[in-house]
Coordinates of C-alpha atoms and ligand atoms in Angstrom, one line a residue:
M7 CA 54.8 80.4 -61.3
E8 CA 58.3 80.7 -60.0
L9 CA 61.7 81.2 -61.6
V10 CA 64.1 78.4 -60.7
K11 CA 67.5 78.4 -62.5
Y12 CA 66.2 80.7 -65.3
R13 CA 63.2 78.4 -66.0
Y14 CA 59.6 79.0 -64.9
Q15 CA 57.8 76.2 -63.1
I16 CA 54.7 75.5 -61.2
Q17 CA 54.8 73.0 -58.3
G18 CA 58.1 71.9 -59.8
V19 CA 56.6 71.3 -63.3
D20 CA 58.6 73.0 -66.0
M21 CA 56.4 75.4 -68.1
L22 CA 58.3 75.1 -71.4
G23 CA 58.2 71.3 -70.9
L24 CA 54.4 71.5 -70.8
V25 CA 54.4 73.3 -74.2
Q26 CA 56.7 70.6 -75.6
E27 CA 54.3 67.9 -74.4
Y28 CA 50.9 69.5 -75.1
G29 CA 51.7 72.1 -77.8
S30 CA 50.7 75.8 -77.9
P31 CA 48.6 77.7 -77.3
L32 CA 48.0 76.1 -73.9
Y33 CA 46.0 77.1 -70.8
V34 CA 47.7 75.9 -67.6
Y35 CA 46.0 76.0 -64.2
D36 CA 47.8 75.8 -60.8
G37 CA 45.6 73.6 -58.6
A38 CA 47.6 74.6 -55.5
K39 CA 46.7 78.3 -56.1
I40 CA 43.0 77.5 -56.4
E41 CA 43.3 75.6 -53.1
E42 CA 45.1 78.5 -51.5
Q43 CA 42.3 80.9 -52.5
V44 CA 39.6 78.6 -51.2
N45 CA 41.4 78.3 -47.9
A46 CA 41.8 82.1 -47.7
M47 CA 38.1 82.5 -48.1
K48 CA 37.3 79.9 -45.4
K49 CA 39.8 81.5 -43.1
A50 CA 38.4 85.0 -43.6
F51 CA 34.9 84.0 -42.3
P52 CA 35.8 81.7 -39.4
K53 CA 32.8 82.0 -37.1
L54 CA 30.1 82.0 -39.7
N55 CA 28.2 79.2 -41.4
L56 CA 29.9 79.8 -44.7
R57 CA 29.1 78.2 -48.0
I58 CA 31.3 79.0 -51.1
K59 CA 29.5 78.6 -54.4
Y60 CA 32.1 78.7 -57.1
A61 CA 30.8 80.7 -60.1
A62 CA 31.3 78.0 -62.7
K63 CA 31.0 80.4 -65.6
S64 CA 34.5 81.7 -65.0
L65 CA 36.2 78.4 -65.8
T66 CA 33.9 75.5 -66.5
N67 CA 36.2 72.6 -67.2
I68 CA 34.8 69.5 -65.5
S69 CA 38.1 68.7 -63.9
I70 CA 38.2 72.2 -62.4
L71 CA 34.7 71.6 -61.0
K72 CA 35.8 68.3 -59.6
L73 CA 38.7 70.0 -57.9
M74 CA 36.3 72.5 -56.4
K75 CA 34.1 69.7 -55.1
K76 CA 37.2 68.1 -53.6
L77 CA 38.0 71.3 -51.8
G78 CA 34.6 71.5 -50.2
V79 CA 33.2 74.2 -52.5
E80 CA 29.7 74.2 -54.0
L81 CA 28.5 75.7 -57.3
D82 CA 26.7 78.7 -58.8
V83 CA 25.6 78.1 -62.4
V84 CA 24.0 80.5 -64.9
S85 CA 22.7 78.1 -67.4
I86 CA 21.0 74.7 -67.5
Q87 CA 24.1 73.4 -69.3
E88 CA 26.4 74.5 -66.5
A89 CA 24.0 72.7 -64.1
H90 CA 24.4 69.5 -66.1
I91 CA 28.2 69.8 -66.1
G92 CA 28.1 70.4 -62.4
L93 CA 26.0 67.2 -61.8
K94 CA 28.4 65.3 -64.1
A95 CA 31.3 66.5 -62.0
G96 CA 29.7 64.9 -58.9
F97 CA 27.9 67.8 -57.2
A98 CA 24.6 66.9 -55.6
P99 CA 21.6 68.9 -57.0
E100 CA 21.2 70.7 -53.6
E101 CA 24.8 71.9 -53.8
I102 CA 24.0 73.8 -57.0
L103 CA 22.4 77.3 -57.1
F104 CA 21.0 78.3 -60.5
T105 CA 21.2 82.0 -61.0
P106 CA 19.8 82.7 -64.5
N107 CA 19.0 86.0 -66.2
C108 CA 16.4 86.4 -68.9
V109 CA 16.1 82.6 -69.5
S110 CA 12.9 81.0 -70.6
F111 CA 10.6 79.6 -67.9
N112 CA 11.1 76.2 -69.6
E113 CA 14.8 76.3 -68.6
I114 CA 13.8 77.0 -65.0
R115 CA 11.3 74.1 -65.0
E116 CA 14.1 71.9 -66.3
A117 CA 16.4 73.0 -63.5
I118 CA 13.7 72.3 -60.9
K119 CA 13.4 68.8 -62.3
L120 CA 17.1 68.4 -61.8
G121 CA 16.6 69.4 -58.2
V122 CA 18.9 72.4 -58.1
M123 CA 18.0 75.6 -56.1
I124 CA 16.6 78.4 -58.2
N125 CA 17.5 82.0 -57.8
I126 CA 14.8 84.2 -59.4
D127 CA 15.7 87.6 -60.6
N128 CA 12.5 89.1 -62.1
I129 CA 8.9 89.4 -61.1
S130 CA 7.4 88.0 -64.3
I131 CA 9.3 84.7 -63.8
L132 CA 8.5 84.7 -60.1
E133 CA 4.8 85.0 -60.9
Q134 CA 4.9 82.1 -63.4
F135 CA 6.9 80.1 -60.8
G136 CA 4.2 80.9 -58.2
H137 CA 1.3 79.8 -60.4
E138 CA 3.0 76.5 -61.2
F139 CA 4.8 75.5 -58.0
H140 CA 3.2 77.5 -55.2
N141 CA 5.1 76.7 -52.0
E142 CA 6.3 73.3 -53.1
I143 CA 9.7 74.4 -54.3
P144 CA 11.8 76.8 -52.1
V145 CA 13.4 79.7 -54.0
C146 CA 16.0 82.3 -53.6
I147 CA 15.3 85.9 -54.7
R148 CA 17.9 88.0 -56.4
L149 CA 17.6 91.6 -55.3
N150 CA 19.3 94.6 -56.8
P151 CA 20.3 97.0 -54.0
H152 CA 21.5 99.6 -56.6
I153 CA 25.0 99.9 -55.2
M154 CA 27.4 100.9 -57.8
A155 CA 30.4 98.6 -57.6
G156 CA 33.6 100.0 -59.1
G157 CA 33.6 102.4 -62.0
N158 CA 33.0 100.1 -65.0
K159 CA 29.3 99.9 -65.9
N160 CA 29.8 96.9 -68.1
I161 CA 31.0 94.7 -65.2
S162 CA 29.1 96.4 -62.4
V163 CA 25.6 94.9 -62.3
G164 CA 24.1 96.6 -59.3
H165 CA 23.5 100.0 -60.8
I166 CA 20.0 101.5 -61.6
D167 CA 20.3 100.7 -65.4
S168 CA 21.3 97.1 -64.8
K169 CA 19.2 94.2 -66.1
F170 CA 20.1 92.0 -63.1
G171 CA 18.0 91.4 -60.0
I172 CA 14.7 92.7 -58.7
S173 CA 15.0 96.3 -57.7
I174 CA 14.9 97.0 -54.0
L175 CA 12.5 99.8 -55.0
Q176 CA 10.0 97.1 -56.1
M177 CA 9.8 95.5 -52.7
R178 CA 6.1 96.1 -52.2
H179 CA 5.2 94.6 -55.5
L180 CA 7.6 91.7 -54.9
L181 CA 6.0 91.0 -51.5
R182 CA 2.5 91.1 -53.0
V183 CA 3.4 88.5 -55.6
I184 CA 5.1 86.3 -53.0
K185 CA 2.2 86.5 -50.6
T186 CA -0.6 86.0 -53.2
N187 CA 1.1 82.9 -54.7
N188 CA 2.3 81.6 -51.3
I189 CA 5.9 81.3 -52.5
N190 CA 8.5 79.9 -50.1
V191 CA 11.5 82.2 -50.1
I192 CA 14.5 80.7 -48.3
G193 CA 17.3 82.8 -49.6
L194 CA 18.1 86.4 -50.5
H195 CA 20.8 87.1 -53.0
M196 CA 22.7 90.0 -54.5
H197 CA 25.6 90.2 -56.8
T198 CA 26.7 93.8 -57.4
G199 CA 29.4 93.1 -59.9
S200 CA 33.0 92.2 -60.5
D201 CA 34.8 95.3 -59.4
I202 CA 34.4 95.8 -55.7
L203 CA 37.3 97.8 -54.2
D204 CA 36.6 97.9 -50.6
A205 CA 34.6 96.4 -47.8
E206 CA 32.4 99.5 -47.4
V207 CA 30.6 98.9 -50.7
F208 CA 29.8 95.4 -49.6
L209 CA 28.7 96.5 -46.2
N210 CA 26.3 99.1 -47.6
A211 CA 24.7 96.6 -49.9
A212 CA 24.6 94.0 -47.2
Q213 CA 22.8 96.4 -44.9
I214 CA 20.1 96.8 -47.6
L215 CA 19.7 93.0 -47.8
F216 CA 19.5 92.8 -44.0
D217 CA 16.8 95.4 -43.9
A218 CA 14.9 93.6 -46.6
A219 CA 15.3 90.2 -44.9
H220 CA 12.8 91.1 -42.2
D221 CA 10.0 90.7 -44.7
F222 CA 11.0 87.1 -45.3
P223 CA 10.5 85.0 -42.2
D224 CA 11.7 81.6 -43.6
L225 CA 15.2 82.5 -44.8
Q226 CA 17.9 79.9 -44.5
F227 CA 20.7 81.9 -46.1
I228 CA 21.9 85.2 -47.5
D229 CA 24.0 85.1 -50.6
F230 CA 26.3 88.0 -51.2
G231 CA 27.4 87.0 -54.7
S232 CA 30.8 88.1 -55.6
G233 CA 32.9 91.0 -56.7
F234 CA 36.1 90.0 -55.0
K235 CA 38.9 91.8 -56.9
V236 CA 42.3 90.2 -57.5
A237 CA 45.4 91.9 -58.8
Y238 CA 46.0 92.0 -62.5
R239 CA 49.1 94.1 -62.3
Q240 CA 51.5 95.0 -59.5
G241 CA 50.1 97.6 -57.2
D242 CA 46.4 96.9 -58.1
V243 CA 44.0 97.5 -55.3
T244 CA 42.5 94.2 -54.3
T245 CA 39.7 93.2 -52.0
D246 CA 41.1 92.7 -48.5
I247 CA 39.2 89.6 -47.7
V248 CA 40.4 89.4 -44.1
D249 CA 39.1 93.0 -43.5
L250 CA 35.9 92.2 -45.3
G251 CA 35.5 89.0 -43.3
K252 CA 35.9 90.9 -40.0
K253 CA 33.5 93.7 -40.8
L254 CA 30.9 91.6 -42.5
A255 CA 31.0 88.9 -39.8
N256 CA 30.2 91.5 -37.3
S257 CA 27.2 93.0 -39.0
F258 CA 26.0 89.5 -40.1
Q259 CA 26.0 88.3 -36.5
N260 CA 24.2 91.4 -35.4
F261 CA 21.7 90.8 -38.1
C262 CA 21.1 87.2 -37.2
K263 CA 20.5 88.2 -33.6
D264 CA 17.8 90.7 -34.8
Y265 CA 16.4 88.1 -37.2
G266 CA 16.2 85.5 -34.4
R267 CA 18.1 82.7 -36.1
E268 CA 21.6 81.8 -37.4
L269 CA 21.5 81.9 -41.1
E270 CA 24.1 80.6 -43.6
I271 CA 26.2 83.1 -45.4
W272 CA 27.0 82.3 -49.1
F273 CA 29.4 83.8 -51.6
E274 CA 29.9 83.1 -55.3
P275 CA 33.5 83.8 -56.2
G276 CA 34.6 83.1 -59.7
K277 CA 37.6 85.3 -60.4
Y278 CA 38.9 85.2 -56.8
L279 CA 39.3 81.4 -56.9
V280 CA 40.7 80.9 -60.4
S281 CA 42.0 84.1 -62.0
E282 CA 45.5 84.0 -60.6
A283 CA 45.7 80.2 -61.0
G284 CA 45.7 80.4 -64.8
Y285 CA 48.5 81.0 -67.3
F286 CA 48.0 81.2 -71.0
L287 CA 51.0 80.0 -73.0
V288 CA 51.5 81.2 -76.6
K289 CA 54.3 80.9 -79.1
T290 CA 55.8 83.9 -80.9
N291 CA 55.3 83.4 -84.7
V292 CA 56.8 86.7 -85.9
I293 CA 58.7 89.8 -84.7
K294 CA 57.5 92.6 -86.9
T295 CA 59.1 96.0 -86.8
T296 CA 57.1 98.9 -88.2
P297 CA 58.2 102.6 -88.1
A298 CA 56.3 103.0 -84.9
T299 CA 56.4 99.7 -83.0
V300 CA 58.0 96.3 -82.5
F301 CA 55.2 93.8 -82.7
A302 CA 55.4 90.3 -81.3
G303 CA 52.8 88.3 -83.1
V304 CA 51.7 85.1 -81.4
D305 CA 49.8 81.9 -82.3
S306 CA 46.6 83.0 -80.6
G307 CA 44.3 86.0 -80.5
L308 CA 41.1 87.4 -79.2
N309 CA 39.5 84.1 -80.1
H310 CA 41.3 82.6 -77.1
N311 CA 41.4 85.5 -74.7
I312 CA 39.1 88.3 -75.5
R313 CA 39.4 90.1 -72.2
P314 CA 42.0 92.7 -73.4
M315 CA 39.9 93.7 -76.3
M316 CA 36.5 93.4 -74.6
Y317 CA 37.2 94.9 -71.2
N318 CA 40.5 96.6 -71.8
A319 CA 41.9 94.1 -69.3
H320 CA 45.5 94.0 -68.4
H321 CA 47.3 90.6 -68.4
D322 CA 50.9 90.6 -67.4
I323 CA 53.1 89.0 -70.0
V324 CA 56.3 87.1 -69.4
N325 CA 58.8 85.6 -71.9
L326 CA 59.4 82.1 -70.6
S327 CA 62.1 81.3 -73.2
N328 CA 64.6 84.0 -72.5
T329 CA 64.3 84.8 -68.9
N330 CA 67.7 86.5 -68.7
G331 CA 67.4 88.5 -72.0
T332 CA 67.7 92.2 -72.4
Q333 CA 64.5 94.1 -71.7
R334 CA 62.9 95.7 -74.8
V335 CA 59.5 97.3 -75.5
Y336 CA 57.0 95.2 -77.4
T337 CA 53.4 95.3 -78.4
V338 CA 52.1 91.7 -78.2
V339 CA 49.4 91.0 -80.8
G340 CA 47.4 88.0 -82.0
Y341 CA 47.0 86.3 -85.4
I342 CA 43.3 87.2 -85.8
C343 CA 42.2 89.4 -88.7
E344 CA 41.0 92.1 -86.4
T345 CA 42.9 94.4 -84.1
D346 CA 43.7 91.9 -81.3
T347 CA 46.2 93.4 -79.0
F348 CA 47.2 91.4 -75.9
G349 CA 49.4 94.1 -74.5
T350 CA 50.8 97.5 -75.6
D351 CA 54.3 98.8 -74.8
R352 CA 55.3 95.9 -72.6
K353 CA 58.9 95.7 -71.3
L354 CA 59.8 92.1 -71.9
N355 CA 63.0 90.1 -72.0
E356 CA 64.0 90.1 -75.7
I357 CA 61.5 88.0 -77.7
R358 CA 62.8 85.8 -80.5
E359 CA 60.6 84.1 -83.0
G360 CA 59.6 80.8 -81.4
D361 CA 59.8 82.1 -77.8
I362 CA 57.0 81.1 -75.5
L363 CA 55.1 83.9 -73.7
A364 CA 52.9 83.4 -70.7
M365 CA 49.9 85.7 -69.9
K366 CA 49.0 85.8 -66.3
N367 CA 45.6 85.9 -64.6
A368 CA 44.3 83.6 -67.3
G369 CA 42.1 81.4 -65.1
A370 CA 38.9 83.4 -65.1
Y371 CA 36.8 84.3 -68.2
C372 CA 39.6 83.4 -70.6
F373 CA 39.1 79.9 -71.9
A374 CA 35.5 80.2 -70.8
M375 CA 35.0 83.1 -73.4
S376 CA 37.0 81.5 -76.2
S377 CA 35.5 81.0 -79.6
N378 CA 36.4 79.5 -83.0
Y379 CA 36.6 82.9 -84.8
N380 CA 38.7 82.7 -87.9
S381 CA 38.1 79.0 -87.8
R382 CA 40.8 78.4 -85.3
F383 CA 40.9 75.5 -82.8
K384 CA 40.3 76.2 -79.2
P385 CA 43.4 75.6 -77.1
A386 CA 44.2 72.7 -74.8
E387 CA 44.0 73.0 -71.1
A388 CA 46.2 71.4 -68.4
L389 CA 45.9 71.2 -64.6
I390 CA 48.8 70.9 -62.3
Y391 CA 47.8 69.3 -59.0
N392 CA 49.9 67.5 -56.4
G393 CA 53.0 68.3 -58.5
K394 CA 51.7 66.5 -61.5
A395 CA 50.4 68.0 -64.8
Q396 CA 47.5 66.5 -66.6
L397 CA 45.7 67.4 -69.8
I398 CA 42.1 68.4 -68.9
R399 CA 41.0 69.4 -72.4
K400 CA 42.6 68.3 -75.7
R401 CA 43.2 70.8 -78.5
E402 CA 40.5 70.9 -81.0
E403 CA 40.9 69.4 -84.5
M404 CA 39.4 70.0 -87.9
E405 CA 36.5 67.7 -87.2
D406 CA 35.5 69.8 -84.2
L407 CA 35.1 72.8 -86.5
L408 CA 33.0 70.9 -89.0
R409 CA 31.0 68.8 -86.4
N410 CA 27.7 70.6 -86.8
Q411 CA 28.1 72.1 -90.2
I412 CA 25.9 70.7 -92.9
E413 CA 27.2 70.6 -96.4
V414 CA 24.2 70.7 -98.8
E415 CA 23.9 69.9 -102.5
L416 CA 23.8 73.1 -104.5
Ligands
PLP526 C1 29.6 86.1 -62.7 C2 29.0 85.9 -61.4 C3 29.7 85.7 -60.3 C4 31.2 85.6 -60.2 O1 31.8 86.9 -60.3 P1 33.4 87.1 -60.2 O2 33.6 88.5 -60.4 O3 34.0 86.2 -61.2 O4 33.7 86.6 -58.8 C5 29.0 85.4 -59.1 N1 27.6 85.4 -59.1 C6 26.9 85.6 -60.2 C7 25.4 85.6 -60.2 C8 27.5 85.9 -61.4 O5 26.8 86.1 -62.5

C-alpha cells in the first residue's frame, strides 16, 4: 500500500474507492505482494529441488488458491474440506499434502480416495493405516523434533507438551510399526511452529530430521513445514530467508550426499506468503472520549479479526481518510459485546467519525478465523491482481445467518 497524493493505493487502485464500491468492512489482498513472496522463496533456495506447499488454512479463498496455483505453488491442507477446495481450485491430488491432527481415520480414508498425499502424525492412526493399506499407498510421517520455536507455547508446536507430530523419542516404536505393517514412507515432515526467529533453530531441527532419515530408505522428500516470521511492526525480527536458504541448502546437500540420492525439499508457508498482502478496511462508527481514553469504535470486531484478542497480535493501523491529519492517541476497538481491542494507544492521524482505517498484515489467519459472533455478517474480500480489483467473496446477508437454522413449532 503506498501513499500517492495523500491517498493510499495498491497497484494504482485507490483504497477508499474500494470501500465505496464494495462497502465495509472489507478484506483487500495485494496479489503482487503474494507473487513477490513466492519469488523470494524460490530465489532463496536456487540449487535445490524445492516445492512450496502453501498452507491453505491461513487464507482459504478459492481465488487465492487459484493465484497460488498460477504462481507454481502447491498446497498443504489440514482438513478434508480444504482438500476439496484445493481440488476445486484446480490443484491435482498429487499436488496436495494433507496434514491432519486428531482427525478420524474415516477422514484419512476419504483423503486417500481423493488421491492426496497423507502426512500421518500419530502412531495409532499409522497402525490403522498399515492394517488397511499396507504398502499400497505411500505416506509422509510428521515427526516432532522437540525444538522450541520462539517463546509462545500456543503457536510453537514442536515442544515436548505439543500434541503435534510423532515424538522423535518414539523412533524405535515408530520403526517397529512401519516394518511390521510394511508401510511405504516417502516423506519426513516437521513443522515446529509459527515463531521461528533465526536460521539456527531451523538447522537444529533439520539435523534431527536428517539423522532420522537414515532409517527410511525410500524417501523422496523432506518437508520442513513453516515458521517463517514476517514483520508485524517496524523493527520486528523476521526470518532472513536468504540466510536460511544458504545455510539449509548447504546442510541439505551434504545430507543428500550421505543419503545417496537427491531428495526434494518442501516448505509449507502460510503467513510468509499472505500476511503482508492483506489489509482489513473498517469504518469508524464513533469517537468516544472517556476520562481515560479516546476510543475509535469501528464497524468490525473480534468476529472478523480475532488475532489481537487471541494472540495479543499487533496489527499496524492507518487512517486512510485523513492522511495529513494531526496525530493523536487512540485505542481502536470493535463493536462486539466483549472486550475487543484492535490496538491500544496508537498514534494515528486524527480520526473522524466515518473515517476508514486499514489494519495491516491482515492476509493470514484473519478472514480465515472469522465468525458470525453477535450475528454479524462476515466481510467481503477483494483481490487486486494485474492492477485490477475483483470481489472474491461477497459480504454475507441475513439469509446466510439463517441458512442452517431450523425454526420449530413450539
Ligand atoms: C499452520 C501450518 C503451516 C503454516 O504456518 P505459518 O506460520 O502460517 O507459515 C504449515 N504447516 C502446517 C502443518 C501447519 O499446520
